Amino acid sequence: MQIYMYIYICIHAHTHICIYLSKRQFNRGHCPNSPW
């Protein structure tokens, strides 16, 4: 069920979480609403 939490975070907080993770090259491509 953790994947749904990641999706929720990416949708609602992608400006913080996805940018941080994408800079770490960890969550690239996992956030559909993230421009990167």
CSV table of C-alpha atoms in Angstrom, one decimal:
chain,number,residue,atom,x,y,z
A,1,MET,CA,0.0,0.0,0.0
A,2,GLN,CA,3.1,2.2,0.2
A,3,ILE,CA,3.0,3.0,-3.5
A,4,TYR,CA,-0.3,4.8,-3.1
A,5,MET,CA,1.3,7.0,-0.5
A,6,TYR,CA,4.0,7.9,-2.9
A,7,ILE,CA,1.5,8.6,-5.6
A,8,TYR,CA,-0.5,10.8,-3.2
A,9,ILE,CA,2.7,12.7,-2.1
A,10,CYS,CA,3.8,13.1,-5.7
A,11,ILE,CA,0.4,14.5,-6.7
A,12,HIS,CA,-0.1,16.8,-3.7
A,13,ALA,CA,3.5,17.8,-2.8
A,14,HIS,CA,5.5,17.2,-6.0
A,15,THR,CA,6.9,20.7,-5.8
A,16,HIS,CA,8.8,19.5,-2.7
A,17,ILE,CA,9.0,15.7,-2.7
A,18,CYS,CA,9.5,15.0,-6.4
A,19,ILE,CA,12.0,17.8,-6.9
A,20,TYR,CA,14.0,16.6,-4.0
A,21,LEU,CA,13.9,12.9,-5.1
A,22,SER,CA,14.5,13.8,-8.8
A,23,LYS,CA,17.6,15.7,-7.7
A,24,ARG,CA,18.8,12.6,-5.9
A,25,GLN,CA,17.9,10.6,-9.1
A,26,PHE,CA,15.8,8.3,-7.1
A,27,ASN,CA,12.2,8.8,-8.1
A,28,ARG,CA,12.6,10.0,-11.7
A,29,GLY,CA,9.5,9.1,-13.7
A,30,HIS,CA,7.4,8.1,-10.7
A,31,CYS,CA,5.6,11.4,-10.4
A,32,PRO,CA,3.2,12.0,-13.3
A,33,ASN,CA,2.5,15.6,-12.3
A,34,SER,CA,6.2,16.5,-12.0
A,35,PRO,CA,7.7,18.4,-15.0
A,36,TRP,CA,10.9,16.5,-14.4
